[in-house]
PDB file of C-alpha atoms and ligand atoms in Angstrom:
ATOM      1  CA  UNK A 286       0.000   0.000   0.000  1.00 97.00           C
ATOM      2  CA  UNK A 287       1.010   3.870  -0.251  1.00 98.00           C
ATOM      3  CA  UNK A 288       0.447   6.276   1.938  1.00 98.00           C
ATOM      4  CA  UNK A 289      -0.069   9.605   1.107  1.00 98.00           C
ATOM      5  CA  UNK A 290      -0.005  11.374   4.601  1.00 98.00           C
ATOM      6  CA  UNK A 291       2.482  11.528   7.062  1.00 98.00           C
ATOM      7  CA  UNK A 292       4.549  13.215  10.057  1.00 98.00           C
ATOM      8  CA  UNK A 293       7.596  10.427   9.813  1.00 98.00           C
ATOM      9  CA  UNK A 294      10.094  13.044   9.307  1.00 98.00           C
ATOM     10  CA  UNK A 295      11.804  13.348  12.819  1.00 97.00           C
ATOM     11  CA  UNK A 296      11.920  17.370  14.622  1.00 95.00           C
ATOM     12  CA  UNK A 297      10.466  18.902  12.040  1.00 96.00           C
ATOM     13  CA  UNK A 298       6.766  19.343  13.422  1.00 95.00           C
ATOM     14  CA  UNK A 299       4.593  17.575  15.631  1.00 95.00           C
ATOM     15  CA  UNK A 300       5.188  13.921  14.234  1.00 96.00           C
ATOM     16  CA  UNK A 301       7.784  11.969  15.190  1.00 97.00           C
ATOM     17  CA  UNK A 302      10.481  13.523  18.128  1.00 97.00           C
ATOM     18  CA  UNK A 303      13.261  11.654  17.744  1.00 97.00           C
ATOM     19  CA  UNK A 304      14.862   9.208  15.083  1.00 97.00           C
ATOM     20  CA  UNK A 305      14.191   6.603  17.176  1.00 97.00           C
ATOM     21  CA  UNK A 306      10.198   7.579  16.585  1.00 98.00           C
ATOM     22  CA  UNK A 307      10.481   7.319  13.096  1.00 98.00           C
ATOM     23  CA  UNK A 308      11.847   4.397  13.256  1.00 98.00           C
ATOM     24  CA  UNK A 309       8.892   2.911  15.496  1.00 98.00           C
ATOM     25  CA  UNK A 310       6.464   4.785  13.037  1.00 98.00           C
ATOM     26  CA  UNK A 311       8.187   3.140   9.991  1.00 98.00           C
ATOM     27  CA  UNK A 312       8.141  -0.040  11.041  1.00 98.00           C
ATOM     28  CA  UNK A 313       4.293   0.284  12.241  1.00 98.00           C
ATOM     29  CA  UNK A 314       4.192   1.327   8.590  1.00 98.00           C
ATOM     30  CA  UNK A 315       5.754  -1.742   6.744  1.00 98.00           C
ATOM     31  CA  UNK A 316       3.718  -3.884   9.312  1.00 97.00           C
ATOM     32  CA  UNK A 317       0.851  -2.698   7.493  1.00 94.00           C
ATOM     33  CA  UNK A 318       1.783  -3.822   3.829  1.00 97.00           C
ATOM     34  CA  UNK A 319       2.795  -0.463   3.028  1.00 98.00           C
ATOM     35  CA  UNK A 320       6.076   0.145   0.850  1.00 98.00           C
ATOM     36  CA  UNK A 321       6.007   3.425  -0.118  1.00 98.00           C
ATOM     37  CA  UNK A 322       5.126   6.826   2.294  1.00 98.00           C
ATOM     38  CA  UNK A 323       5.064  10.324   1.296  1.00 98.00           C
ATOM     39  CA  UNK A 324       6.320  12.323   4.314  1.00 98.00           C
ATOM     40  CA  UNK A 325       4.270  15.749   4.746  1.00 98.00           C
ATOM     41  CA  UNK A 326       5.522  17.871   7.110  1.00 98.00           C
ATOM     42  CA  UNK A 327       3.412  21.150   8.132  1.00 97.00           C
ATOM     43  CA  UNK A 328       4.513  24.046   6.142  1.00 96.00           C
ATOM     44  CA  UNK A 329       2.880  27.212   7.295  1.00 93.00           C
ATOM     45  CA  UNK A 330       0.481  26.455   9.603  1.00 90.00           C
ATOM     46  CA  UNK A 331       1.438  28.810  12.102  1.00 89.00           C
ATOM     47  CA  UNK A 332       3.493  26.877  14.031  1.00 92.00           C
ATOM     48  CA  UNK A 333       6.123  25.144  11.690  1.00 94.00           C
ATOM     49  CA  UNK A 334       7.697  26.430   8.499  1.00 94.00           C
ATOM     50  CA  UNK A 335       9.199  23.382   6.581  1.00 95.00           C
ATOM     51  CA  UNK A 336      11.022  24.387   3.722  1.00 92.00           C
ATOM     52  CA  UNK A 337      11.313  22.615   0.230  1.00 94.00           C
ATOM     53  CA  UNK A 338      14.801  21.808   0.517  1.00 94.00           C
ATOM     54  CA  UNK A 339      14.825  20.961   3.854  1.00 95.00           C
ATOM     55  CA  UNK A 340      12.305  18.063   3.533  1.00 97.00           C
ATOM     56  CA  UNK A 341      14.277  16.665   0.406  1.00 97.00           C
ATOM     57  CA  UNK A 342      17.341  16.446   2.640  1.00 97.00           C
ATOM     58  CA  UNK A 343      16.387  14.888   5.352  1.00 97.00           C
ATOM     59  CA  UNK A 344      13.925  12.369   3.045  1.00 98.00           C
ATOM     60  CA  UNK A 345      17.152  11.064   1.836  1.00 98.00           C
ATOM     61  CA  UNK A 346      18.964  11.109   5.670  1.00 98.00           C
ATOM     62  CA  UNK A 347      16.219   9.006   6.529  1.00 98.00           C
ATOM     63  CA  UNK A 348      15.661   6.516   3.997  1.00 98.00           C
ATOM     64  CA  UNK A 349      19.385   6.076   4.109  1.00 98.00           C
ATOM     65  CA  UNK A 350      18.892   5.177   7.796  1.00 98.00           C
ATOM     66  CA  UNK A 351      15.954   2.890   7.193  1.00 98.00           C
ATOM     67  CA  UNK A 352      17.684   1.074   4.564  1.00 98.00           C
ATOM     68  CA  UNK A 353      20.566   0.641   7.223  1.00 98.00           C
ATOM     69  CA  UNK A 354      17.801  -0.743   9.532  1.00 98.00           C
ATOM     70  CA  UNK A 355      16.570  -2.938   7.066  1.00 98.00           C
ATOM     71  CA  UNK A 356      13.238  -1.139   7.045  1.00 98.00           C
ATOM     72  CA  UNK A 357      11.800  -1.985   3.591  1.00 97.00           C
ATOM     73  CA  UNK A 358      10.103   1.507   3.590  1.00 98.00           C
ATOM     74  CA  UNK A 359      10.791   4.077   1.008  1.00 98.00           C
ATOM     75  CA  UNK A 360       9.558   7.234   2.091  1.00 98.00           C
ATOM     76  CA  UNK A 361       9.111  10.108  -0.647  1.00 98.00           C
ATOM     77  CA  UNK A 362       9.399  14.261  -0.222  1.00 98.00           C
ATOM     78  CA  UNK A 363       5.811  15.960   0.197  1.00 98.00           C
ATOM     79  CA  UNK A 364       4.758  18.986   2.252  1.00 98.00           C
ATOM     80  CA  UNK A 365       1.198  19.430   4.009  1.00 98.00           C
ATOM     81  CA  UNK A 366       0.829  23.084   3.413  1.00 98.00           C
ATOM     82  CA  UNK A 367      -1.580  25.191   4.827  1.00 97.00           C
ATOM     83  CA  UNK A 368      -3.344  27.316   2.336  1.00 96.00           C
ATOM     84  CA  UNK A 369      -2.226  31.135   2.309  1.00 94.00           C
ATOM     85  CA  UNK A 370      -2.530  33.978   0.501  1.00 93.00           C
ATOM     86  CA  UNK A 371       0.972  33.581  -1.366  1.00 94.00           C
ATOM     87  CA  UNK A 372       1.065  30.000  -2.005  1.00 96.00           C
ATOM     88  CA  UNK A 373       1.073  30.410  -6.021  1.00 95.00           C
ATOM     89  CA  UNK A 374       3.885  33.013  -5.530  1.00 95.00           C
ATOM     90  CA  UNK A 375       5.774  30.577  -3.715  1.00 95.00           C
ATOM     91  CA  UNK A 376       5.008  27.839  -5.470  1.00 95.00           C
ATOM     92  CA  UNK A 377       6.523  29.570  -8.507  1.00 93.00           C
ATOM     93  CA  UNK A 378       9.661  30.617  -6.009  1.00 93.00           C
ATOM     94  CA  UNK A 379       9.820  26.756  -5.871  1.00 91.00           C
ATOM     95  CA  UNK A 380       9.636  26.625  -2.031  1.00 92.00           C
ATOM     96  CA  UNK A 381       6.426  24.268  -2.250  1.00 95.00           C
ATOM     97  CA  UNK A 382       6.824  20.840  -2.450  1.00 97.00           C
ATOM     98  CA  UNK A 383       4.518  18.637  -4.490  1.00 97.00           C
ATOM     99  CA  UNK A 384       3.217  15.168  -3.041  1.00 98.00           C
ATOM    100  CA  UNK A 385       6.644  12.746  -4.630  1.00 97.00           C
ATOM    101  CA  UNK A 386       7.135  15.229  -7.539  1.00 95.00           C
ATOM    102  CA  UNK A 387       4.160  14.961  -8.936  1.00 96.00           C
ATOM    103  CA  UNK A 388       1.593  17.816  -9.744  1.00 96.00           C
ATOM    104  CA  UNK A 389      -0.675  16.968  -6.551  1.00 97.00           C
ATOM    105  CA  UNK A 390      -0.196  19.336  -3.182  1.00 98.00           C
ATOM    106  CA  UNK A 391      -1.695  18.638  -0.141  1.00 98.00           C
ATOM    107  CA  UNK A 392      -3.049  21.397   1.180  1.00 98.00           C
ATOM    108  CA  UNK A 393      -4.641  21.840   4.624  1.00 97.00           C
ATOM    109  CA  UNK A 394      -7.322  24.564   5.800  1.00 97.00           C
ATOM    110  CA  UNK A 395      -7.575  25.771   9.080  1.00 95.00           C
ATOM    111  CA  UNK A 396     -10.017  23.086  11.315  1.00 92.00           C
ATOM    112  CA  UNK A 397     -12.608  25.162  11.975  1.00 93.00           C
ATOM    113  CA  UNK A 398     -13.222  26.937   8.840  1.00 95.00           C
ATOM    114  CA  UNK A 399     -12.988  27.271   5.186  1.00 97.00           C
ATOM    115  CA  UNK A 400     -11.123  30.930   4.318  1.00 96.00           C
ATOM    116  CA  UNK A 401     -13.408  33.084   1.874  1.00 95.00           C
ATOM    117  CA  UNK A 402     -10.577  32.809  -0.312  1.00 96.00           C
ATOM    118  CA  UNK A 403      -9.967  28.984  -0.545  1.00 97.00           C
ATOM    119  CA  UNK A 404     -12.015  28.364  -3.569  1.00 97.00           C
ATOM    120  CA  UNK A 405     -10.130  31.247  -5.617  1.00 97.00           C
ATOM    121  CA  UNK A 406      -6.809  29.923  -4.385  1.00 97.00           C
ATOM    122  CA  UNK A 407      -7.371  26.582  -5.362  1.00 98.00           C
ATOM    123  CA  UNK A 408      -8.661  27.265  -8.521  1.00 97.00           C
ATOM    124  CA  UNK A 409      -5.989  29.695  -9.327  1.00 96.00           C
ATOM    125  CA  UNK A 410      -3.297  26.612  -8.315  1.00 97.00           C
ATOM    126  CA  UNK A 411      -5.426  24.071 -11.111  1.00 97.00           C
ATOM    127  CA  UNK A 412      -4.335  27.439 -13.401  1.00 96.00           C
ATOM    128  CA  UNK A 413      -0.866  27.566 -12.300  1.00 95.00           C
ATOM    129  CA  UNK A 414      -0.325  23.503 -13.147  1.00 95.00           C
ATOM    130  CA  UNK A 415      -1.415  22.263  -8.953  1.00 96.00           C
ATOM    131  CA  UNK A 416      -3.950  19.828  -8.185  1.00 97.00           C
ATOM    132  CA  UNK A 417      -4.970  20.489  -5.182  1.00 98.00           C
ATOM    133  CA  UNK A 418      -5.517  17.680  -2.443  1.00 98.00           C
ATOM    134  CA  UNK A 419      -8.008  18.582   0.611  1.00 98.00           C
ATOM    135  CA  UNK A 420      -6.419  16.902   3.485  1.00 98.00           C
ATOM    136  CA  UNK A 421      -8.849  15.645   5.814  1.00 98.00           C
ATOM    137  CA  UNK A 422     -12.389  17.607   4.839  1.00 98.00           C
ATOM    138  CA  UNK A 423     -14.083  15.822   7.359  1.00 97.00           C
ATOM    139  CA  UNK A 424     -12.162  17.492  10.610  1.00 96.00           C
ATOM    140  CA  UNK A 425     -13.295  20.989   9.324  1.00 97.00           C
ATOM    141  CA  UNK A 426     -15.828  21.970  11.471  1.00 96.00           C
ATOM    142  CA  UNK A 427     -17.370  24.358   8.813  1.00 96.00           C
ATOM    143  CA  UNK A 428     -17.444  21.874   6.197  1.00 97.00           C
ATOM    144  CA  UNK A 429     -18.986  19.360   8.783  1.00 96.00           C
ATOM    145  CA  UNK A 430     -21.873  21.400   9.141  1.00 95.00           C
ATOM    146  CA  UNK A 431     -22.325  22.570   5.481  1.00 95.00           C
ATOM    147  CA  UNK A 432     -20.555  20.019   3.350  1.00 96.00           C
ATOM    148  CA  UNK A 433     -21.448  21.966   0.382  1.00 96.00           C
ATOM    149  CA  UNK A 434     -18.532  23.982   0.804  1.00 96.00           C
ATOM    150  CA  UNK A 435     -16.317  20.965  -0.476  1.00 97.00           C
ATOM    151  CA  UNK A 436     -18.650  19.738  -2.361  1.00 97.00           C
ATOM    152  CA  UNK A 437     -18.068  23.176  -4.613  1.00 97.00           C
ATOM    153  CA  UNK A 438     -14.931  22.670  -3.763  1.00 97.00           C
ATOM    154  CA  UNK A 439     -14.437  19.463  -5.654  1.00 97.00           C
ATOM    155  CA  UNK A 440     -16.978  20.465  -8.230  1.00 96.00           C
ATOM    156  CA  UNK A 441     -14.244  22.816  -9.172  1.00 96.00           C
ATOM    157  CA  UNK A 442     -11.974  19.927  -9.478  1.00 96.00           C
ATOM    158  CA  UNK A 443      -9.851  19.975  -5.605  1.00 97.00           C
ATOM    159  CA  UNK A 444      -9.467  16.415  -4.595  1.00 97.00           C
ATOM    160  CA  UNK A 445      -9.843  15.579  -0.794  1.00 98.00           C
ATOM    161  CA  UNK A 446      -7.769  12.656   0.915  1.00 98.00           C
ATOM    162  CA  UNK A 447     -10.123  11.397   4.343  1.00 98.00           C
ATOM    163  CA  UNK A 448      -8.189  10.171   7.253  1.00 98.00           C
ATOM    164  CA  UNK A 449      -7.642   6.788   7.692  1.00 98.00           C
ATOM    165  CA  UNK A 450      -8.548   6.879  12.017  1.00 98.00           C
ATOM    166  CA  UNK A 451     -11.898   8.895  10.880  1.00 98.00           C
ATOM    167  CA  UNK A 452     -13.171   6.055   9.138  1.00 98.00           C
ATOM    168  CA  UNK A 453     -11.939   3.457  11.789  1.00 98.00           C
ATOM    169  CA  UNK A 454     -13.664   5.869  14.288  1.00 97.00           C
ATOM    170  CA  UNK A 455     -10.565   6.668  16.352  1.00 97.00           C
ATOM    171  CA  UNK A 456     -12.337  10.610  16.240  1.00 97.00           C
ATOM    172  CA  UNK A 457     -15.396   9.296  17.559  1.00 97.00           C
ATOM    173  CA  UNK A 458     -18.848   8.407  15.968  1.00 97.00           C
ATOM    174  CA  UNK A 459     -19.765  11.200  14.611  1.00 96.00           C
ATOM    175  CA  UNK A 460     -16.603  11.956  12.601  1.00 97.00           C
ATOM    176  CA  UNK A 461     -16.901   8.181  11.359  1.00 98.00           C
ATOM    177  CA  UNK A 462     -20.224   8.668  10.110  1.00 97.00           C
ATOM    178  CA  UNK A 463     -19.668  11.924   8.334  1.00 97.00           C
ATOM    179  CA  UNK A 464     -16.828   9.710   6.855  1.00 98.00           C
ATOM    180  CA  UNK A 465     -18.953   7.444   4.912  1.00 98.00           C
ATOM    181  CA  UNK A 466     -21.057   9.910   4.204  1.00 97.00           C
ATOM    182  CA  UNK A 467     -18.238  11.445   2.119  1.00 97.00           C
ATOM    183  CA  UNK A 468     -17.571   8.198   0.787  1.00 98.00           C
ATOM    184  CA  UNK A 469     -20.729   7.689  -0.495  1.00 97.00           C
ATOM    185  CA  UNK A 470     -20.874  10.701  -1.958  1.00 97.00           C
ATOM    186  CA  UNK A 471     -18.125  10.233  -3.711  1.00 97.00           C
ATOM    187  CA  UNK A 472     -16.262  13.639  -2.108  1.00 97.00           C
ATOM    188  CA  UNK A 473     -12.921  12.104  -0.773  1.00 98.00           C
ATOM    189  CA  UNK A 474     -10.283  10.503  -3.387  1.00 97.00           C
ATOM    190  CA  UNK A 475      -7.728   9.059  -0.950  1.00 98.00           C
ATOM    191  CA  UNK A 476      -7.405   7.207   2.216  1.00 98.00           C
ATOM    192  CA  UNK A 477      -4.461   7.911   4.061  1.00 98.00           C
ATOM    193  CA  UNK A 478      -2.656   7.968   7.777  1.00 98.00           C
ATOM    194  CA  UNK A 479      -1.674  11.222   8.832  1.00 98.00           C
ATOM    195  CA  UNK A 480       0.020   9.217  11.404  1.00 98.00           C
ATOM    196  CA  UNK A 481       2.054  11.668  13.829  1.00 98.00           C
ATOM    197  CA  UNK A 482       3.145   8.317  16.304  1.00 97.00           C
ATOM    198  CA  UNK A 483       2.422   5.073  17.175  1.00 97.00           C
ATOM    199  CA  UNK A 484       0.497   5.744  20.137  1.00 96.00           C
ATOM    200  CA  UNK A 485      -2.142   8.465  19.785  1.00 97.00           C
ATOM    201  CA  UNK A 486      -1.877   9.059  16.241  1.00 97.00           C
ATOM    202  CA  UNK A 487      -0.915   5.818  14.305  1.00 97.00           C
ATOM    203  CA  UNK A 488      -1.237   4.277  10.939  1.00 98.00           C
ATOM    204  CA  UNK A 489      -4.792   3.164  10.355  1.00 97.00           C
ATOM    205  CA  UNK A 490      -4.692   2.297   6.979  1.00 98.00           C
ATOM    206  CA  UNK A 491      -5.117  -1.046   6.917  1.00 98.00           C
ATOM    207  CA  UNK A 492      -7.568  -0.940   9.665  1.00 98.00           C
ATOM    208  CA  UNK A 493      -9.635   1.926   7.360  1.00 98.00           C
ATOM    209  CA  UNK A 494      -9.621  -0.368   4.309  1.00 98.00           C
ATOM    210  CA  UNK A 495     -10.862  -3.207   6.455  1.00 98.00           C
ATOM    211  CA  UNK A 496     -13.518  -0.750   7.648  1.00 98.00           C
ATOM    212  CA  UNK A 497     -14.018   0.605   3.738  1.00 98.00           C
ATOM    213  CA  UNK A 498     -14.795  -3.108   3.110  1.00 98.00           C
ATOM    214  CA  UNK A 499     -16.975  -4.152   5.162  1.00 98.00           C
ATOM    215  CA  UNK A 500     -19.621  -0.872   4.827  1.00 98.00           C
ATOM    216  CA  UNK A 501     -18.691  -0.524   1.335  1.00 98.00           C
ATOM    217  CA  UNK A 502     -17.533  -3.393  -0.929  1.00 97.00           C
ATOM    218  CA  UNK A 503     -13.814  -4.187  -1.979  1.00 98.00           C
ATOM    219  CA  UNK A 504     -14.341  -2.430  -5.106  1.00 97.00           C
ATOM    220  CA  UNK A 505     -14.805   0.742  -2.902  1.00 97.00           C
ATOM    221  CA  UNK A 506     -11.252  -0.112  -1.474  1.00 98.00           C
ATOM    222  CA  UNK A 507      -9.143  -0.261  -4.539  1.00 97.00           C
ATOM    223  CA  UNK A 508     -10.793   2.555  -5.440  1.00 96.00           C
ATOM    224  CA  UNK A 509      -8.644   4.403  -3.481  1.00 97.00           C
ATOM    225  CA  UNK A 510      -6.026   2.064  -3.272  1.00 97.00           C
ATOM    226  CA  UNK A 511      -5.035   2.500  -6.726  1.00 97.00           C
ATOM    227  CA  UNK A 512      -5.786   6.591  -6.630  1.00 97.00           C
ATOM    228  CA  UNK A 513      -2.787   6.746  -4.487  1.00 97.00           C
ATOM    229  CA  UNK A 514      -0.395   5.045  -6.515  1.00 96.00           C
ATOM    230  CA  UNK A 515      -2.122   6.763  -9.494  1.00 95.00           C
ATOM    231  CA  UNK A 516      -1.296  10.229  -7.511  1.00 95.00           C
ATOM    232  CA  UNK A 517       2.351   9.294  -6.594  1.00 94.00           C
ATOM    233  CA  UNK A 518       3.580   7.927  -9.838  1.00 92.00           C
ATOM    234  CA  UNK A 519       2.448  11.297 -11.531  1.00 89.00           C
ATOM    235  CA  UNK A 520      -0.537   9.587 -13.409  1.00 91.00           C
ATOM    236  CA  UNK A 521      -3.592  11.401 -13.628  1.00 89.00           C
ATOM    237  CA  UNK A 522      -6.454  10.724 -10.734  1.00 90.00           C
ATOM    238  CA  UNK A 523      -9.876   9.382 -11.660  1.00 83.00           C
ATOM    239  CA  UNK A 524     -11.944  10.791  -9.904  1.00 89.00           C
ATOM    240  CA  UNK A 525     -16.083   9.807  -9.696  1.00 87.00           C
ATOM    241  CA  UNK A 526     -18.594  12.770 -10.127  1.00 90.00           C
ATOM    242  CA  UNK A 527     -19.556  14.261  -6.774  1.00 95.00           C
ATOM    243  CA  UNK A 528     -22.916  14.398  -5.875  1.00 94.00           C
ATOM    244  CA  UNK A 529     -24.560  16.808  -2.828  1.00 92.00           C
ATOM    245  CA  UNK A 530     -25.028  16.406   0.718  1.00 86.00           C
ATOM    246  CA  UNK A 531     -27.879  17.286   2.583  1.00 75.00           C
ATOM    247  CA  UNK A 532     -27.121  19.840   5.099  1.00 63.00           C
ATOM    248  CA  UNK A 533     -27.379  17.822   8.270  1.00 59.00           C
ATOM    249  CA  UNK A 534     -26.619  18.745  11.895  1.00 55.00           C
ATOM    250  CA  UNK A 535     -23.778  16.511  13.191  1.00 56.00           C
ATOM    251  CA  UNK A 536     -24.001  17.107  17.322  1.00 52.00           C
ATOM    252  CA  UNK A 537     -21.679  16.082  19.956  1.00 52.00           C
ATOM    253  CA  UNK A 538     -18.204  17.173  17.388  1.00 54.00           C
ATOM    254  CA  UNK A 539     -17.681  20.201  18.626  1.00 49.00           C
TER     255      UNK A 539
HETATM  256 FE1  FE2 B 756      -1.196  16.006   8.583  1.00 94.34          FE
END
């Protein structure tokens, strides 16, 4: 499996906190069946500024290391960025990094809202040569309680990646329902970890497609199973037509 979503990188933001961590993490990783993880540090999100080159380097520290450790893990460069007014200027600066060098960006919104601007910005990244990747929709308070917002969102053609502990209801029941009600309306594109640790935040994924199976069907699975690879090899996501939510009121969240 590949993983999209990650905080493996050690000190860089509030995923792993030492190399011995990341270590832990990757090996909860490979457990799993997965071979391949994209690590996205925060960039931007008030708290941590991860540059472009700074990611690439230590990508390569730490695959070297795993390698040593006889980790069969391959971890790729990717940034989780947190959409601002000059991310087209600096993605033109170079100082974003796309998901493994491909033309997807994972791009995070604040958790309780969705900024006026974000539909201009990620339109005006489609322009600029970006596909924009939601990261976990269904944590956004606003969009929890009017999930038109993404579905306009992806109606303009953002993807959104769910979370893989939403779906295994790590967040609680009400997050876990609003997760397959995303999935069934065909609003999310990827499944992925966002695993920070192997405690408190760990890798679901298998867990989630085991989850994806049993509500949904298997078909539902490699569904988004092979949108990741799709994503990370460069290829071009498929991605089924959205249809609308109803406006419902999800208590007990927040
Ligand atoms: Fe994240």
């Amino acid at each position: 499996m590949i993983d999209i979503h990650s905080h493996i990188l050690p000190n860089l933001d509030d995923g792993a906190s030492s190399l011995e961590d990341a270590l832990s993490m990757a090996k909860q990783a490979e457990e799993q069946g997965i071979y391949l993880m994209v690590a996205t540090p925060h960039h931007q999100n008030g708290r941590y500024t991860n540059q472009k080159t700074d990611i690439e380097q230590e990508v390569k520290r730490f695959n070297t290391f795993l390698n040593e450790q006889g980790v069969n893990l391959n971890v790729a460069p990717g940034q989780e960025v947190r959409l601002y007014g000059d991310i087209i200027q600096d993605y033109e600066q170079q100082h974003i990094l796309t998901l493994n060098q491909s033309s997807y960006l994972l791009v995070e919104l604040p958790s309780d809202h969705v900024p006026a601007y974000t539909s201009r910005i990620l339109y005006d990244l489609q322009l600029a040569g970006v596909q924009p990747i939601i990261a976990h929709p269904e944590r956004n308070r606003e969009i929890i309680q009017h999930p038109d917002k993404l579905y306009e969102l992806v109606k303009q053609g953002a993807l959104a990646q769910l979370t893989a502990s939403s779906i295994t209801g790590r967040f609680g029941k009400a997050i876990k329902k609003f997760s397959e009600q995303l999935i069934e309306h065909q609003l999310v594109h990827i499944i992925a970890s966002d695993t920070h640790n192997t405690t408190t935040r760990p890798n679901d994924l298998r867990a989630a497609f085991g989850t994806i199976e049993k509500t949904f069907d298997i078909n539902t699975v490699y569904y988004y199973q092979e949108n990741a690879e799709t994503l990370v090899y460069g290829e071009t996501v498929f991605a089924e037509p959205p249809t609308q939510m109803k406006k419902k009121k999800f208590l007990g969240i927040f």
